[in-house]
XYZ file of C-alpha atoms in Angstrom:
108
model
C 63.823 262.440 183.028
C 63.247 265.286 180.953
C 63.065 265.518 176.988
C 66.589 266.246 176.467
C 67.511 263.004 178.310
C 65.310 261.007 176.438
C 67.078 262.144 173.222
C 70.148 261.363 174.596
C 69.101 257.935 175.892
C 67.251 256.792 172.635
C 70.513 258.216 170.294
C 72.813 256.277 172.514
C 71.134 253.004 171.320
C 73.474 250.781 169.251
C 73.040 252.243 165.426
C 70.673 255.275 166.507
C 73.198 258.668 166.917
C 71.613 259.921 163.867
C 68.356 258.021 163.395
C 66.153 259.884 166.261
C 63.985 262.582 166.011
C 61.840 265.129 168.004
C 57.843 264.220 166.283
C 58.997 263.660 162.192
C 62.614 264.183 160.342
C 62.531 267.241 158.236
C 60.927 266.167 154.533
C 63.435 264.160 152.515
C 66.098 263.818 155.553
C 64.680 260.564 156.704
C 67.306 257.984 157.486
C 67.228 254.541 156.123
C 65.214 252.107 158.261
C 65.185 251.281 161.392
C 64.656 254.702 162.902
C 63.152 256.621 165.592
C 60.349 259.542 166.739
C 59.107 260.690 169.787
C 56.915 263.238 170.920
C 54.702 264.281 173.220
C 50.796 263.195 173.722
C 49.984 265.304 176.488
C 50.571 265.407 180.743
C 49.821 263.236 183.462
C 50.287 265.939 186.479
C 50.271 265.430 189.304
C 48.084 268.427 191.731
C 48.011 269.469 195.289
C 46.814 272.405 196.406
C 45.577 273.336 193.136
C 49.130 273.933 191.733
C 51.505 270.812 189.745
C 52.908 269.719 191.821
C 55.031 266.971 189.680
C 55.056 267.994 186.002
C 54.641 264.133 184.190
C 54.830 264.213 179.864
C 53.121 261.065 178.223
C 55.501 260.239 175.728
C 55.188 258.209 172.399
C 58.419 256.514 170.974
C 57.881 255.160 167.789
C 60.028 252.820 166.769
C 60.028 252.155 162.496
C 61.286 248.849 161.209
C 61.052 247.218 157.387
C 60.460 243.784 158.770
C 59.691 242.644 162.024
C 62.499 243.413 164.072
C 62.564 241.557 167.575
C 66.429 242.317 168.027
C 65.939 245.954 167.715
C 63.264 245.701 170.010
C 64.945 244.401 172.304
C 67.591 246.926 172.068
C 65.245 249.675 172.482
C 63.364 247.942 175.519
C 66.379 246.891 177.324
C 67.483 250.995 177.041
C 64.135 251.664 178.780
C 64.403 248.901 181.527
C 67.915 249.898 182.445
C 66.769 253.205 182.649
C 63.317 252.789 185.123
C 61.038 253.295 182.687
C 57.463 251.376 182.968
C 56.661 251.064 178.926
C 53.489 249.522 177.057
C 53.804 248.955 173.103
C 51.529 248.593 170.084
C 52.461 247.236 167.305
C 51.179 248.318 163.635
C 51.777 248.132 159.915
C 51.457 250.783 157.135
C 50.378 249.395 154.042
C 51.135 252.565 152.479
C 54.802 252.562 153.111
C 55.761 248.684 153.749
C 57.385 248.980 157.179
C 56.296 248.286 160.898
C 55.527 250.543 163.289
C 56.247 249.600 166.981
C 54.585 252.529 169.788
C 56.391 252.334 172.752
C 53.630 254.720 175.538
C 56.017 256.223 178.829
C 55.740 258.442 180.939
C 58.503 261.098 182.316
């Protein structure tokens, strides 16, 4: 799956078209919450014969709710199961701003 899919996959979640974005929305363009950023945290190649052999991106999805959000969650997690995609999340909250936080780690 490459980047461009990904977008494509996350936007085509149930109230998402226009609430994803590529590592932060540009300054005062933020959508109401819930919304969503990805980016990229680095590669997991794999080698042989000293060349890549099979380019792999780790991927963060960050997923940014007001209150805990299990349904959303769900929506988001049942887009990456029906997809193939192996996912581990952390969950955080930012004082600063009063909303959760939910990192989704993949790889693609």
């Amino acid at each position: 799956m490459s980047l461009t899919e990904l977008t494509t996959m996350l936007r085509s979640i149930t109230g998402f078209s226009n609430k994803v974005a590529y590592r932060q929305f540009k300054e005062g363009s933020a959508p109401n919450l819930p919304f969503i950023v990805y980016y990229v945290e680095g590669s997991d190649n794999f080698l042989a014969d000293g060349k890549v052999y099979l380019p792999r991106q780790d991927v963060a999805i960050e997923l940014y709710t007001q209150e805990k959000d299990v349904a959303t969650e769900a929506l988001l997690e049942d887009k990456l199961n029906k997809n193939n995609i192996p996912w581990e999340k952390v969950e955080d909250y930012i004082d600063s701003e009063h909303m959760y936080m939910i990192t989704y780690s993949i790889t693609i």
